[in-house]
Coordinates of C-alpha atoms in Angstrom, one line a residue:
Chain A
M1 CA -5.4 -28.7 85.0
S2 CA -2.8 -28.9 87.9
N3 CA 0.7 -30.3 87.5
D4 CA 0.1 -32.9 90.2
P5 CA 1.3 -36.3 89.1
V6 CA -1.3 -38.4 87.3
I7 CA 0.6 -41.7 87.8
E8 CA 3.4 -42.4 90.2
L9 CA 5.3 -45.6 89.7
Q10 CA 7.1 -46.7 92.8
G11 CA 9.4 -49.6 92.1
L12 CA 6.6 -51.4 90.4
E13 CA 7.4 -55.0 89.6
V14 CA 5.0 -57.5 87.9
H15 CA 5.6 -61.2 87.4
L16 CA 3.4 -63.3 85.2
G17 CA 4.0 -66.9 86.4
K18 CA 7.6 -66.9 87.2
R19 CA 8.5 -64.5 84.4
P20 CA 9.3 -60.9 85.4
I21 CA 7.5 -58.6 83.0
L22 CA 7.9 -55.2 84.7
K23 CA 11.2 -54.7 86.6
G24 CA 11.1 -52.0 89.2
L25 CA 9.5 -49.1 87.3
S26 CA 9.8 -45.7 89.0
A27 CA 8.6 -42.5 87.5
S28 CA 6.2 -39.7 88.1
L29 CA 4.0 -39.0 85.0
S30 CA 2.1 -35.7 84.9
G31 CA 1.4 -34.9 81.3
R32 CA -2.0 -34.3 79.8
C33 CA -1.4 -36.9 77.2
I34 CA 1.3 -39.4 77.9
G35 CA 2.6 -41.7 75.2
L36 CA 3.6 -45.2 76.1
L37 CA 6.1 -46.6 73.6
G38 CA 8.2 -49.7 73.3
P39 CA 8.8 -52.6 71.1
N40 CA 6.6 -55.7 71.3
G41 CA 7.0 -57.4 74.7
A42 CA 8.4 -54.3 76.4
G43 CA 5.6 -54.4 78.9
K44 CA 3.3 -51.6 77.7
T45 CA 0.1 -53.6 77.9
T46 CA 1.2 -55.3 81.2
L47 CA 1.7 -51.8 82.7
L48 CA -1.7 -50.7 81.6
H49 CA -3.3 -53.9 82.9
T50 CA -1.5 -53.5 86.2
L51 CA -2.7 -50.0 86.6
L52 CA -6.2 -51.3 85.9
G53 CA -5.8 -54.0 88.5
F54 CA -5.8 -56.9 86.1
H55 CA -2.4 -58.1 87.3
P56 CA -1.2 -57.8 90.9
A57 CA 2.0 -56.0 91.6
S58 CA 4.7 -58.4 92.8
A59 CA 6.6 -55.6 94.4
G60 CA 6.4 -51.8 94.7
T61 CA 3.2 -50.0 93.8
A62 CA 1.7 -47.3 91.7
R63 CA -0.5 -44.3 92.6
I64 CA -3.1 -42.8 90.3
F65 CA -4.2 -39.3 91.3
G66 CA -2.6 -40.1 94.7
R67 CA -4.6 -43.3 95.2
D68 CA -2.7 -46.6 95.6
I69 CA -3.7 -49.2 93.0
R70 CA -3.3 -52.0 95.5
T71 CA -5.4 -50.7 98.3
E72 CA -7.9 -48.4 96.5
A73 CA -8.3 -50.3 93.2
R74 CA -12.0 -49.7 93.1
A75 CA -11.8 -46.0 93.6
V76 CA -9.0 -45.8 91.0
R77 CA -11.0 -47.7 88.4
A78 CA -14.0 -45.4 89.0
E79 CA -11.9 -42.6 87.6
M80 CA -10.6 -44.5 84.5
G81 CA -11.8 -45.2 81.1
Y82 CA -10.2 -48.1 79.2
M83 CA -10.2 -48.8 75.5
P84 CA -8.6 -52.2 75.0
E85 CA -6.4 -53.0 72.0
S86 CA -8.3 -56.1 70.7
D87 CA -11.9 -56.3 69.7
A88 CA -14.0 -55.9 72.8
F89 CA -17.8 -55.6 73.0
L90 CA -20.9 -57.4 74.3
G91 CA -22.5 -59.6 71.7
G92 CA -26.1 -59.2 70.6
M93 CA -26.4 -55.6 71.8
T94 CA -26.9 -52.4 69.9
A95 CA -24.2 -49.8 70.4
V96 CA -26.4 -47.6 72.5
R97 CA -27.4 -50.4 74.8
F98 CA -23.8 -51.6 75.1
V99 CA -22.5 -48.2 76.0
R100 CA -25.4 -47.6 78.4
L101 CA -24.7 -50.9 80.2
M102 CA -21.1 -49.9 80.5
G103 CA -22.2 -46.5 81.9
E104 CA -24.5 -48.2 84.4
I105 CA -21.8 -50.6 85.5
S106 CA -19.6 -47.5 86.2
G107 CA -22.3 -46.2 88.5
L108 CA -24.4 -43.9 86.4
P109 CA -28.1 -44.1 87.1
S110 CA -30.0 -45.8 84.3
E111 CA -31.5 -42.6 82.8
R112 CA -28.3 -40.7 82.9
A113 CA -26.4 -43.6 81.4
L114 CA -28.8 -43.7 78.5
E115 CA -28.4 -40.0 77.9
R116 CA -24.6 -40.2 78.1
A117 CA -24.6 -43.2 75.8
H118 CA -26.3 -41.2 73.1
E119 CA -24.0 -38.3 73.7
A120 CA -20.8 -40.4 73.6
L121 CA -21.9 -42.2 70.5
F122 CA -22.7 -38.9 68.7
Y123 CA -19.4 -37.5 70.0
V124 CA -17.3 -40.3 68.5
G125 CA -19.3 -40.1 65.2
L126 CA -21.5 -43.2 65.6
G127 CA -24.7 -41.2 66.1
E128 CA -26.4 -42.5 63.0
A129 CA -25.3 -46.1 63.6
R130 CA -26.1 -46.3 67.3
Y131 CA -29.1 -48.6 67.0
R132 CA -27.0 -51.2 65.0
K133 CA -25.6 -54.2 66.7
V134 CA -21.9 -53.7 67.5
E135 CA -20.9 -57.0 65.8
T136 CA -22.2 -55.7 62.5
Y137 CA -19.8 -52.7 62.7
S138 CA -16.7 -52.3 60.6
L139 CA -13.3 -52.4 62.4
G140 CA -13.1 -48.6 62.5
M141 CA -16.6 -48.4 63.9
K142 CA -15.8 -51.0 66.6
Q143 CA -12.8 -48.9 67.6
L144 CA -15.1 -45.8 67.9
A145 CA -17.6 -47.9 69.9
K146 CA -14.8 -48.9 72.3
L147 CA -13.8 -45.3 72.7
A148 CA -17.5 -44.3 73.4
Q149 CA -17.8 -47.0 76.2
A150 CA -14.5 -45.7 77.7
L151 CA -15.9 -42.1 77.7
V152 CA -19.5 -42.7 78.7
H153 CA -18.9 -42.3 82.5
G154 CA -16.8 -39.2 82.1
P155 CA -13.5 -40.5 83.4
R156 CA -10.5 -38.4 84.6
L157 CA -8.0 -40.7 83.1
L158 CA -8.3 -42.5 79.8
F159 CA -6.2 -45.5 78.8
L160 CA -6.1 -46.0 75.0
D161 CA -4.4 -49.1 73.9
E162 CA -3.4 -48.9 70.3
P163 CA -6.4 -46.8 69.3
T164 CA -5.5 -46.6 65.6
N165 CA -4.8 -50.3 65.2
G166 CA -6.1 -51.5 61.8
L167 CA -7.7 -48.2 60.8
D168 CA -7.5 -46.8 57.3
P169 CA -6.0 -43.4 56.9
D170 CA -9.3 -41.5 57.1
A171 CA -10.4 -43.4 60.2
R172 CA -7.0 -42.9 61.8
E173 CA -7.2 -39.2 61.2
R174 CA -10.7 -39.1 62.8
M175 CA -9.5 -41.1 65.8
L176 CA -6.4 -38.8 66.3
R177 CA -8.7 -35.7 66.0
L178 CA -10.9 -37.1 68.7
I179 CA -8.0 -37.8 71.0
H180 CA -6.7 -34.3 70.4
D181 CA -10.2 -32.9 71.1
I182 CA -10.5 -34.9 74.3
R183 CA -7.1 -33.9 75.4
D184 CA -7.8 -30.2 74.7
T185 CA -10.8 -30.1 76.9
G186 CA -8.4 -30.2 79.8
E187 CA -10.8 -32.4 81.7
V188 CA -9.1 -35.7 81.2
N189 CA -5.6 -37.1 81.2
I190 CA -4.8 -39.7 78.5
I191 CA -2.3 -42.6 78.4
L192 CA -1.8 -43.5 74.8
S193 CA -0.1 -46.8 74.2
S194 CA 1.0 -47.3 70.6
H195 CA 3.7 -48.7 68.5
L196 CA 3.1 -45.9 66.0
L197 CA 5.5 -43.1 66.7
R198 CA 3.6 -40.6 64.6
D199 CA 0.4 -41.1 66.6
V200 CA 2.3 -40.5 69.8
E201 CA 4.1 -37.5 68.4
E202 CA 0.9 -36.0 67.2
C203 CA -1.1 -36.3 70.4
C204 CA 1.2 -36.6 73.4
D205 CA 3.1 -34.1 75.4
E206 CA 5.1 -36.7 77.4
V207 CA 6.4 -40.0 76.4
L208 CA 7.5 -43.0 78.5
I209 CA 9.5 -45.6 76.6
L210 CA 9.8 -49.1 77.9
K211 CA 12.3 -51.7 77.0
D212 CA 12.4 -55.3 78.4
G213 CA 10.2 -54.2 81.3
R214 CA 12.3 -51.3 82.3
I215 CA 11.9 -47.5 81.7
A216 CA 14.3 -46.6 78.9
T217 CA 13.3 -43.0 78.6
Y218 CA 10.7 -40.6 80.0
C219 CA 10.7 -37.2 78.5
N220 CA 8.6 -34.2 77.9
L221 CA 8.0 -33.8 74.2
E222 CA 6.8 -30.3 74.7
E223 CA 10.0 -29.3 76.3
E224 CA 12.0 -31.0 73.5
R225 CA 10.0 -29.2 70.9
R226 CA 10.5 -25.9 72.6
A227 CA 14.2 -26.5 73.0
N228 CA 14.2 -27.3 69.3
R229 CA 17.7 -28.7 69.8
K230 CA 19.6 -29.4 66.7
F231 CA 22.0 -32.2 66.3
L232 CA 24.3 -33.6 63.6
E233 CA 23.7 -36.9 61.9
L234 CA 26.8 -38.5 60.3
E235 CA 27.0 -41.5 58.1
T236 CA 30.4 -43.0 57.9
R237 CA 32.2 -45.7 55.8
G238 CA 35.4 -47.6 56.2
G239 CA 38.4 -46.9 58.4
D240 CA 38.7 -47.4 62.1
E241 CA 35.2 -46.3 63.2
P242 CA 35.4 -47.4 66.9
S243 CA 38.5 -45.3 67.3
F244 CA 36.8 -42.4 65.5
V245 CA 33.8 -42.7 67.8
A246 CA 36.1 -42.8 70.9
A247 CA 38.0 -39.7 69.7
V248 CA 34.9 -37.7 69.1
E249 CA 33.6 -38.7 72.5
A250 CA 36.9 -37.5 74.0
L251 CA 36.1 -34.0 72.7
G252 CA 33.1 -34.0 75.1
V253 CA 30.5 -34.5 72.4
E254 CA 27.2 -36.0 73.4
M255 CA 26.6 -38.8 71.0
A256 CA 24.6 -41.9 70.1
T257 CA 25.0 -44.5 67.4
S258 CA 21.8 -45.5 65.6
G259 CA 22.3 -48.3 63.3
K260 CA 25.5 -49.3 61.6
Q261 CA 27.8 -46.4 60.7
K262 CA 25.2 -43.8 61.7
I263 CA 26.2 -41.4 64.5
K264 CA 24.1 -38.6 66.1
L265 CA 25.9 -36.0 68.0
V266 CA 25.5 -32.6 69.6
L267 CA 28.6 -30.5 69.4
P268 CA 29.6 -28.5 72.6
E269 CA 31.0 -25.0 72.5
G270 CA 34.4 -24.8 70.9
V271 CA 34.0 -28.0 68.8
G272 CA 33.2 -27.6 65.1
V273 CA 32.5 -29.7 62.1
R274 CA 36.1 -29.2 61.0
D275 CA 37.3 -31.1 64.1
L276 CA 35.1 -34.1 63.0
Y277 CA 36.6 -34.1 59.5
R278 CA 40.1 -33.9 61.0
L279 CA 39.5 -36.9 63.3
A280 CA 37.9 -38.9 60.5
A281 CA 40.8 -38.2 58.1
E282 CA 43.3 -39.3 60.7
R283 CA 41.5 -42.7 60.9
Q284 CA 40.7 -43.1 57.2
V285 CA 37.0 -42.8 58.0
Q286 CA 34.9 -41.4 55.2
I287 CA 32.1 -39.0 56.2
R288 CA 29.5 -39.8 53.5
R289 CA 26.7 -37.6 54.8
L290 CA 26.5 -34.9 57.4
D291 CA 23.1 -33.3 58.2
Y292 CA 21.7 -30.9 60.8
K293 CA 18.5 -32.4 62.3
K294 CA 16.0 -31.7 65.0
D295 CA 15.2 -34.2 67.7
S296 CA 12.3 -36.3 66.6
L297 CA 10.4 -38.9 68.6
Q298 CA 12.0 -41.5 66.4
D299 CA 15.4 -40.3 67.4
I300 CA 14.4 -40.4 71.1
F301 CA 13.0 -43.9 70.6
L302 CA 16.0 -45.2 68.8
Q303 CA 18.4 -43.9 71.3
A304 CA 16.3 -45.3 74.1
M305 CA 16.4 -48.7 72.4
E306 CA 20.2 -48.5 72.2
T307 CA 21.2 -47.0 75.5
E308 CA 18.6 -48.5 77.8
T309 CA 19.2 -46.1 80.7
E310 CA 17.0 -45.5 83.6
V311 CA 15.1 -42.2 83.8
A312 CA 17.4 -39.4 84.9
G313 CA 15.5 -36.3 84.3
H314 CA 14.5 -35.0 80.9
G315 CA 17.8 -34.3 79.4
R316 CA 19.0 -36.6 76.6
L317 CA 20.2 -36.4 73.1
Chain B
M1 CA -21.4 -33.4 76.9
A2 CA -24.6 -33.0 74.8
V3 CA -25.7 -34.7 71.6
Y4 CA -26.0 -31.3 69.7
E5 CA -22.7 -29.9 71.2
R6 CA -20.6 -33.0 70.4
N7 CA -18.0 -32.3 73.0
Y8 CA -16.5 -34.2 75.9
G9 CA -17.4 -33.4 79.5
R10 CA -16.9 -35.3 82.7
Y11 CA -19.8 -36.8 84.6
R12 CA -20.2 -35.1 88.0
G13 CA -23.7 -36.3 88.9
E14 CA -24.7 -38.8 91.5
L15 CA -23.8 -42.4 91.4
T16 CA -25.7 -45.6 92.2
P17 CA -24.7 -47.5 95.4
E18 CA -21.9 -49.9 94.6
W19 CA -23.6 -52.9 96.3
S20 CA -26.5 -52.7 93.8
R21 CA -24.5 -52.7 90.6
F22 CA -24.4 -56.5 90.2
L23 CA -28.2 -56.3 89.7
I24 CA -27.7 -54.4 86.4
L25 CA -26.7 -57.6 84.7
P26 CA -29.9 -59.6 85.5
R27 CA -32.0 -56.5 84.4
Y28 CA -30.4 -56.5 81.0
A29 CA -30.5 -60.4 80.7
W30 CA -34.2 -60.5 81.7
K31 CA -35.0 -58.2 78.8
D32 CA -33.1 -60.4 76.4
V33 CA -34.8 -63.7 77.5
L34 CA -38.2 -62.2 77.8
D35 CA -37.9 -60.9 74.2
S36 CA -38.1 -64.5 73.1
R37 CA -41.7 -65.7 72.7
I38 CA -40.6 -69.3 73.0
F39 CA -39.1 -68.6 76.4
V40 CA -42.1 -66.7 77.5
G41 CA -44.3 -69.6 76.4
F42 CA -42.1 -72.0 78.3
L43 CA -42.2 -69.8 81.4
F44 CA -46.0 -69.8 81.2
L45 CA -46.0 -73.6 81.1
C46 CA -43.8 -73.7 84.2
F47 CA -46.7 -72.2 86.1
L48 CA -49.2 -74.9 85.1
L49 CA -48.3 -77.3 87.8
P50 CA -48.4 -74.7 90.6
F51 CA -51.7 -73.6 89.3
A52 CA -53.0 -77.2 89.3
G53 CA -51.7 -77.5 92.8
L54 CA -53.5 -74.4 93.8
L55 CA -56.7 -75.8 92.3
M56 CA -56.2 -79.1 94.1
I57 CA -55.8 -77.4 97.5
Y58 CA -58.8 -75.3 96.8
L59 CA -60.9 -78.3 95.9
H60 CA -59.8 -80.1 99.1
H61 CA -61.4 -77.3 101.1
N62 CA -64.5 -76.5 99.0
L63 CA -67.2 -79.0 99.4
A64 CA -69.5 -77.0 97.1
A65 CA -67.0 -77.2 94.2
L66 CA -66.5 -80.9 94.8
K67 CA -70.2 -81.4 94.8
F68 CA -70.5 -79.4 91.6
L69 CA -67.8 -81.6 90.0
N70 CA -69.4 -84.7 91.4
L71 CA -66.1 -85.6 93.3
P72 CA -66.4 -87.2 96.8
L73 CA -63.9 -85.6 99.2
E74 CA -62.8 -88.9 100.7
Q75 CA -61.8 -90.3 97.3
L76 CA -59.9 -87.1 96.5
Q77 CA -58.1 -87.2 99.9
Q78 CA -57.2 -90.8 99.3
A79 CA -56.0 -90.3 95.8
L80 CA -54.1 -87.0 96.3
P81 CA -53.7 -86.0 99.9
I82 CA -52.2 -82.6 100.6
N83 CA -49.1 -83.7 102.6
A84 CA -45.3 -83.8 102.3
S85 CA -45.5 -86.2 99.3
F86 CA -47.8 -83.8 97.4
F87 CA -45.3 -80.9 97.9
R88 CA -42.3 -83.0 97.2
R89 CA -43.6 -84.3 93.9
G90 CA -44.5 -80.8 92.9
I91 CA -41.2 -79.3 93.8
E92 CA -39.2 -82.1 92.2
F93 CA -41.1 -81.7 89.0
Q94 CA -40.5 -77.9 89.1
S95 CA -36.8 -78.6 89.7
W96 CA -36.6 -80.5 86.4
L97 CA -38.2 -77.5 84.7
C98 CA -35.4 -75.5 86.3
F99 CA -33.0 -77.7 84.5
L100 CA -34.7 -77.0 81.2
L101 CA -34.6 -73.3 82.0
A102 CA -30.9 -73.5 82.7
L103 CA -30.4 -75.4 79.5
S104 CA -32.1 -72.7 77.6
V105 CA -30.7 -69.5 79.3
G106 CA -27.5 -70.6 80.9
P107 CA -25.1 -71.2 77.9
A108 CA -25.6 -67.7 76.7
L109 CA -24.7 -66.0 80.0
I110 CA -20.9 -65.9 80.1
A111 CA -19.7 -67.5 76.8
P112 CA -20.6 -64.4 74.6
D113 CA -18.6 -62.1 76.9
L114 CA -15.6 -64.3 76.7
R115 CA -16.0 -64.8 72.9
N116 CA -16.2 -61.0 72.3
N117 CA -13.5 -60.2 74.9
G118 CA -16.1 -58.3 77.0
L119 CA -14.6 -59.1 80.4
P120 CA -11.9 -56.4 80.4
L121 CA -14.7 -53.9 79.8
Y122 CA -16.5 -55.0 82.9
L123 CA -13.5 -55.5 85.1
S124 CA -11.8 -52.2 84.1
R125 CA -14.7 -50.5 86.0
P126 CA -15.5 -50.5 89.7
F127 CA -16.9 -54.0 89.2
S128 CA -15.3 -57.1 90.6
R129 CA -15.2 -60.7 89.3
T130 CA -17.4 -61.7 92.2
E131 CA -20.0 -59.1 91.3
Y132 CA -19.9 -60.3 87.7
V133 CA -20.5 -63.9 88.6
L134 CA -23.1 -62.9 91.2
G135 CA -24.9 -60.8 88.6
K136 CA -24.9 -63.6 86.0
M137 CA -26.0 -66.0 88.7
M138 CA -28.9 -63.8 89.7
V139 CA -30.3 -64.2 86.2
L140 CA -30.8 -67.9 86.8
V141 CA -31.6 -67.6 90.5
S142 CA -34.4 -65.2 89.9
L143 CA -36.0 -67.1 87.1
M144 CA -35.7 -70.4 88.9
S145 CA -37.0 -69.0 92.2
L146 CA -40.1 -67.8 90.2
I147 CA -41.0 -71.4 89.4
T148 CA -39.8 -73.3 92.5
W149 CA -39.8 -72.0 96.0
I150 CA -41.9 -68.9 95.5
P151 CA -45.0 -70.8 94.1
G152 CA -44.1 -73.7 96.5
L153 CA -44.3 -71.5 99.5
L154 CA -47.4 -69.7 98.3
L155 CA -49.2 -73.1 98.0
F156 CA -47.9 -74.1 101.4
F157 CA -49.2 -71.0 103.0
F158 CA -52.5 -71.2 101.0
Q159 CA -53.0 -74.8 102.3
G160 CA -52.2 -73.6 105.9
Y161 CA -54.6 -70.8 105.5
L162 CA -57.5 -73.0 104.3
E163 CA -56.7 -75.9 106.7
G164 CA -56.3 -73.7 109.7
G165 CA -56.0 -75.3 113.2
G166 CA -52.2 -75.2 113.5
W167 CA -51.5 -77.0 110.2
L168 CA -48.8 -74.6 109.4
A169 CA -47.0 -75.1 112.7
D170 CA -47.4 -78.9 112.4
N171 CA -46.0 -79.0 108.9
L172 CA -43.3 -76.4 109.2
R173 CA -40.8 -79.0 108.0
I174 CA -42.6 -79.0 104.6
G175 CA -42.2 -75.2 104.2
S176 CA -38.5 -75.3 105.2
A177 CA -37.9 -78.3 102.9
I178 CA -39.4 -76.3 100.0
F179 CA -37.2 -73.3 100.7
V180 CA -33.9 -75.1 101.6
G181 CA -34.3 -77.8 98.9
S182 CA -35.1 -75.4 96.2
W183 CA -32.3 -73.0 97.0
S184 CA -29.8 -76.0 97.2
W185 CA -30.9 -77.1 93.7
I186 CA -30.9 -73.6 92.3
L187 CA -27.4 -73.0 93.6
V188 CA -26.0 -76.2 92.3
I189 CA -27.6 -75.9 88.9
S190 CA -26.7 -72.2 88.5
L191 CA -23.1 -72.7 89.4
V192 CA -22.7 -75.7 87.2
V193 CA -24.3 -74.0 84.2
L194 CA -22.2 -70.9 84.7
A195 CA -19.0 -72.9 84.9
I196 CA -20.0 -74.7 81.7
S197 CA -20.8 -71.4 80.0
A198 CA -17.4 -70.0 81.1
W199 CA -15.5 -72.9 79.6
V200 CA -17.6 -73.9 76.6
K201 CA -18.0 -71.0 74.1
W202 CA -20.3 -72.8 71.7
K203 CA -23.9 -73.0 72.9
P204 CA -24.9 -76.5 71.5
V205 CA -21.7 -78.0 73.1
A206 CA -22.5 -76.2 76.4
R207 CA -26.0 -77.7 76.3
I208 CA -24.6 -81.2 75.6
S209 CA -22.1 -80.8 78.5
L210 CA -25.0 -79.9 80.8
L211 CA -26.9 -83.0 79.7
I212 CA -23.8 -85.1 80.3
V213 CA -23.5 -83.7 83.9
F214 CA -27.1 -84.3 84.7
F215 CA -28.0 -87.4 82.7
V216 CA -24.9 -89.3 81.5
L217 CA -23.1 -89.1 84.9
P218 CA -26.1 -90.4 86.8
G219 CA -26.4 -93.3 84.3
F220 CA -22.7 -94.0 84.8
A221 CA -23.2 -93.9 88.5
E222 CA -26.0 -96.4 88.3
A223 CA -23.9 -98.7 86.2
L224 CA -21.0 -98.4 88.6
N225 CA -23.3 -99.2 91.6
A226 CA -24.8 -102.2 89.8
A227 CA -21.4 -103.5 88.8
L228 CA -19.7 -103.1 92.2
D229 CA -22.8 -103.5 94.3
T230 CA -22.2 -100.2 96.2
W231 CA -23.7 -96.7 96.5
W232 CA -20.4 -94.8 96.0
G233 CA -21.2 -94.3 92.4
Y234 CA -23.9 -91.8 93.5
L235 CA -21.2 -89.4 94.5
L236 CA -20.8 -88.7 90.8
S237 CA -24.4 -87.8 90.3
L238 CA -25.7 -84.4 91.4
S239 CA -29.3 -85.1 90.5
T240 CA -29.4 -88.4 92.5
A241 CA -27.8 -86.6 95.5
M242 CA -30.4 -84.0 95.2
T243 CA -33.2 -86.6 95.2
K244 CA -31.8 -88.0 98.4
V245 CA -31.7 -84.5 99.9
W246 CA -35.2 -83.8 98.9
A247 CA -36.4 -87.0 100.5
A248 CA -34.5 -86.2 103.7
L249 CA -35.8 -82.7 103.9
F250 CA -39.4 -83.7 103.5
G251 CA -38.8 -86.6 105.9
L252 CA -39.7 -89.3 103.3
E253 CA -37.9 -92.3 101.9
A254 CA -36.1 -91.8 98.6
G255 CA -38.0 -94.7 97.1
E256 CA -35.1 -96.8 95.8
T257 CA -33.4 -99.4 97.9
R258 CA -29.8 -98.5 96.8
L259 CA -30.5 -94.7 97.1
D260 CA -31.9 -95.2 100.6
Q261 CA -28.5 -96.7 101.5
L262 CA -26.7 -93.5 100.5
P263 CA -26.0 -91.6 103.7
L264 CA -27.4 -88.1 103.8
W265 CA -23.9 -86.6 104.5
A266 CA -22.6 -88.1 101.3
A267 CA -25.4 -86.5 99.3
W268 CA -24.7 -83.1 100.8
L269 CA -21.0 -83.7 100.2
T270 CA -21.6 -84.4 96.5
L271 CA -23.7 -81.2 96.1
T272 CA -21.1 -79.1 98.0
L273 CA -18.2 -80.5 96.0
G274 CA -20.2 -79.8 92.8
C275 CA -20.5 -76.2 93.8
V276 CA -16.9 -75.9 94.9
L277 CA -15.7 -77.4 91.6
A278 CA -17.9 -75.0 89.6
L279 CA -16.7 -72.0 91.6
W280 CA -13.1 -73.1 91.1
L281 CA -13.7 -73.4 87.3
L282 CA -15.3 -70.0 87.3
S283 CA -12.4 -68.4 89.2
R284 CA -10.0 -69.9 86.7
R285 CA -11.9 -68.4 83.8
I286 CA -13.4 -65.1 84.9
R287 CA -10.4 -62.9 84.4
A288 CA -9.8 -59.8 82.5
Y289 CA -7.0 -61.4 80.6
E290 CA -5.7 -64.9 80.2
V291 CA -2.2 -65.3 81.5
V292 CA 0.0 -67.6 79.4
R293 CA 2.6 -69.0 81.8

C-alpha cells in the first residue's frame, strides 16, 4: 500500500445550525488504520459524517484518495464502507438479504452481491445465522452484521464508528481480531472512531485526537512505539508547586501536567533526577512518587486534552 | 473473499449503471408485498373491473355472443355505451382501488428504515436521497399503474381496434385522459403516502393519517362550503380536486353543482400544492441523520 494520503483535511469547517462543530481542520492522514479519538462532543462523528457527505462543509474541504468530497461525493462514497455507531439495519430482512441489498445499492450486480453477502457474513462469523432476520440478532451479532454490510462491496476505506460499543469481552476480542485481519490484508484503510483508548491502541498505527472541533494531536503510534521514548512521571505534594514547575521548565525540560500534582517530563541531556529533587527541596515540594514510563496512548490523549495545540508534526511528549 | 477462505478481498468486478440503482428498491419491495397472499388476492380483485370492461367491449362488437346471451344490442348500447363516461367510471373506480393499495403498502415503505436507522446505510453509498425517494415511489407507481392506466389504455385500444373507422382518432381525448389523469392521481397519492410514511413510524397511525387526508378533509371541505356557500373549501380536498380534473380531462361535467363551480385551475393548484407539500415533508425527513439545532 502506498504512502499517499488517504484523507486530506483542508481547513474543514462544519456548522450545524449556527453552531460551529468542526473548526478549520487541516491534516493529511495516511495510516493503514487511523484512530479517531476525542471526548464526547469533540466532533468525531461529525467529521465522519462530513466525509461521508451527510453534512455539507461550511468552509474548506477534504479529499479522500485525492477526490474532493464536495465535488466528487458519489465517487468518494463508492470507495467507502461505513459501520454506524447506533443500531442500523433494514427491518424484516434476513441478514443475507440485507447485506445483498446493500451490495446491490453499492453497484454490485445481483448475483455477485448475493455471493459477496454470503462471503461477508461467513467472514464476520455470522455464516450459520445468515438466514435469520437481523432484528432477532443479539447486540454483538448486529454489530457483526453492520460490519458485513460495510464490507460487502469491497471498499478501499472503511469507517468504523465505535465498533466495540456494548460488546461483551469475547465479542469485543472477536471484533478487534476482525479489524486487525482486515487491516493486515493491506487492501483497505480503516478509520476507527472510538472512545476506548485500548481499542485504538491495539488496532491503529496513527491517531487523530479531536477536542472541541479542533485537532488536538495527530501522531503516528508506530513511530512512537519504535522511539520507545521513556519519560518521568512525578507525583508531588505541598509546597510552591507552580514555582517548582516553572523552575523545572527553565531547565529546558519538556513537560506536561496531567491531573492535580502529577507531572510528566522528559529530561534533556545534562539534567538529572538529582536536579529535580534539589528544586523540589528549595520550594518545600515533596516528591511522593517518581516513575520511568513509556509513552502510552493514554498519555498522548491526556496531554492532548490539556494542551490543545494544533498539529505540528509528530513530535510531542 | 470466498466462503471457505474466510478472508477479506476487494471487489474489482463490473458495476451496474448508476442510473438503474433506484430500481433495486422496488424489486425488493415487490417480493415482500407479493409474498402476502392477502395482497395477491387483493391485486387479483383489482383486475376484475378491467376484465368486466373487456367483456363489455367484446359483447358490444359480437352479435353472435349477444344472441347467445339473448341480449339485444340496442338495449346494451343504451344501458352501457362505450364512451367517455364508460372509461371515466372505470378509471375512477380503479383510482379508489389505488387508494386501498396505497393504504396497504405505503406505510411500510419508509417508516421501517427510519425506525431501524437504515437511512445512513443507504446514503453512505453512491445513492442519493432523490434516488431513495424515487425507488420507494416506484413501488407504488408500478403497482398502481398495473391497475389504472395500463388496463385502461388496453381497453381503449381494444375498443378502437374492434370499432375501427377512425374511433381511436375521434376519441384520442379519452386515451390521453386515462393516461394523464391516472398519472396525476398516482403521483399525488404516492407522494402523500410516502410523506406520511416518513413522518409516522407506526403503521396503524399512518393508515389513519391517510384516511384523514382523503376522507376527513373532503368532509371538512364540504362542511366549509355548505357553511360559507363557497367552493374554496375544495382546495383542502385532494380527492375532490381529482374528481374535477377527471371530469375536465374526459370533457364531462363533474356532476355536482358546487363542484362544477370549482375552476379547473384551482383543482390543479390543489393537486400541485399537495405534491409540493409532500415533497417538502420528504426532504425534511429523508436525511442520513437528524440535525438537532
